[in-house]
Short mmCIF file of C-alpha atoms in Angstrom, two decimals:
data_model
loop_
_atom_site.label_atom_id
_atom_site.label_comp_id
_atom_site.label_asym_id
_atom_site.label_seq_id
_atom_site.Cartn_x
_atom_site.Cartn_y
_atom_site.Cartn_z
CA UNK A 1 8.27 -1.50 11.33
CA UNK A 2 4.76 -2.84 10.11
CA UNK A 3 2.41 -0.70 8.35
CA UNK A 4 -1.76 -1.23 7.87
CA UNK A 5 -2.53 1.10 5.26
CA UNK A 6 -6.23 1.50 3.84
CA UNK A 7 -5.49 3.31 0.17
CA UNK A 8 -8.65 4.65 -1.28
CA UNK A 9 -8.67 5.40 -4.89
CA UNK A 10 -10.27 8.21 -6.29
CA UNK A 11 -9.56 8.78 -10.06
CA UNK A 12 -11.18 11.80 -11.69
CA UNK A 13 -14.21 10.82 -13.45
CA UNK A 14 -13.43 13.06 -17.04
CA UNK A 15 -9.57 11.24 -16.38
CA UNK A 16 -9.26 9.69 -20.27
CA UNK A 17 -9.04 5.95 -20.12
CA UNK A 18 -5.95 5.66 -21.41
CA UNK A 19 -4.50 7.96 -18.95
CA UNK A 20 -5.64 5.93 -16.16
CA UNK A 21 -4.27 2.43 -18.28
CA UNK A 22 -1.27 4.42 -18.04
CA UNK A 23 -0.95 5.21 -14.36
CA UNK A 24 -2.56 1.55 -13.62
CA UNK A 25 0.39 -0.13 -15.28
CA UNK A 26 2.88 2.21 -13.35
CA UNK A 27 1.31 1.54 -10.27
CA UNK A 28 1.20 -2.60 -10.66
CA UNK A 29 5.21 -2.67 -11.65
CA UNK A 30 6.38 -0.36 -8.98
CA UNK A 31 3.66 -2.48 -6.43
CA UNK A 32 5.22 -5.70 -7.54
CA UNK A 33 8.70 -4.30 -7.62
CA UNK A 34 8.00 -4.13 -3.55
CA UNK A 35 6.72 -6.91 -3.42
CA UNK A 36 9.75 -8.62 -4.87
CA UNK A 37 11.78 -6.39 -2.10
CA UNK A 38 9.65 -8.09 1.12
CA UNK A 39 8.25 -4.14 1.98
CA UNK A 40 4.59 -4.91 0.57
CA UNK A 41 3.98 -7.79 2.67
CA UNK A 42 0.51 -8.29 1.85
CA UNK A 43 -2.12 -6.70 -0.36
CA UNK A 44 -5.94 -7.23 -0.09
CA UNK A 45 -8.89 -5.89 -2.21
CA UNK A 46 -11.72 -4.38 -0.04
CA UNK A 47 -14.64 -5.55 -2.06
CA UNK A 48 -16.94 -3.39 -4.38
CA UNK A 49 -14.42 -0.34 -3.88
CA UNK A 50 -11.07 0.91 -5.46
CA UNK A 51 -9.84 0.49 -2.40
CA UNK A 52 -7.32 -1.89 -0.23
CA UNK A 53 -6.05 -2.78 2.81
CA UNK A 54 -1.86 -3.54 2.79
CA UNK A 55 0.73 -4.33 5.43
CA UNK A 56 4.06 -2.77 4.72
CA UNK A 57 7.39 -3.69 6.16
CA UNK A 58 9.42 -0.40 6.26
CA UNK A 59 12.43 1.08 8.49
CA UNK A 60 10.70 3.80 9.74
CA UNK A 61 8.03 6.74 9.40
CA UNK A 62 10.18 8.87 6.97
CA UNK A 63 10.60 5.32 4.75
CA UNK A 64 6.89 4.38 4.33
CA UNK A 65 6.01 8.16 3.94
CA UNK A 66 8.37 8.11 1.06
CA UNK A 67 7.40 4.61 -0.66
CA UNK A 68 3.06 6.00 -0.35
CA UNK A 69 4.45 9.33 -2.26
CA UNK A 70 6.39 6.92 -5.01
CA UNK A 71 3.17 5.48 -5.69
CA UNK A 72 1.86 6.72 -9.48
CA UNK A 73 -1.77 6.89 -8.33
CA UNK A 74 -0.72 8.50 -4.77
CA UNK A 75 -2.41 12.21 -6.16
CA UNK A 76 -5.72 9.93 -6.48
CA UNK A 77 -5.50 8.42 -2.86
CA UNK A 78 -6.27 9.07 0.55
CA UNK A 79 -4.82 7.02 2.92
CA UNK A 80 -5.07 5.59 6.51
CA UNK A 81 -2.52 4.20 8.03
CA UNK A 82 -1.65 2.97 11.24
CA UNK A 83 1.63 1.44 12.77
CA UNK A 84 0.96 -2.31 13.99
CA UNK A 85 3.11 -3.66 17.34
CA UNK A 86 3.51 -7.17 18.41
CA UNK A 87 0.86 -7.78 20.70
CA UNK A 88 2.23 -10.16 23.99
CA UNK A 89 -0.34 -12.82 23.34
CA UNK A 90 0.77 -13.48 20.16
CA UNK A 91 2.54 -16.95 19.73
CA UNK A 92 4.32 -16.52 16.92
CA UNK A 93 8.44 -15.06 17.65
CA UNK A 94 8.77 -13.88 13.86
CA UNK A 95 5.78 -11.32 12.03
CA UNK A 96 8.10 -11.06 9.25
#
């Protein structure tokens, strides 16, 4: 199943810098660890925000819900998300 997700980031302004260096570098190996697995399909920076727009590739609802809550900077996020379907016009057979 595909996934648009819009993560906003929202980091606590009195957070220590090195606390957030911390949680960054968590968050950027687990990303690329599912990245390396073909669920984060694609990743895109919304610009002049902490924000981004990313198309998972999960088995279901329970899957991605999971994977969003693994996510070290998920307590600093809200999220919207929204389940993509093949649309008939399309002419590609494969989305994958």
């Amino acid at each position: 199943m595909l996934f648009h997700v819009r993560m906003n980031v929202h980091l606590p302004k009195d957070m220590p810098t090195a606390q957030a260096d911390e949680i960054k570098a968590k968050e950027k190996a687990y990303f690329q660890k599912l990245q390396q697995d073909k669920v984060w399909r694609h990743i895109w920076r919304i610009t002049g925000q902490y924000s981004n727009i990313s198309i998972f590739d999960v088995e279901s609802n329970q899957a991605l819900h999971d994977l969003l809550q693994g996510l070290p900077l998920y307590p600093y996020m809200t999220l919207d998300i929204m389940p993509l379907n093949r649309h008939p016009s399309s002419i590609y057979d494969d989305d994958r």
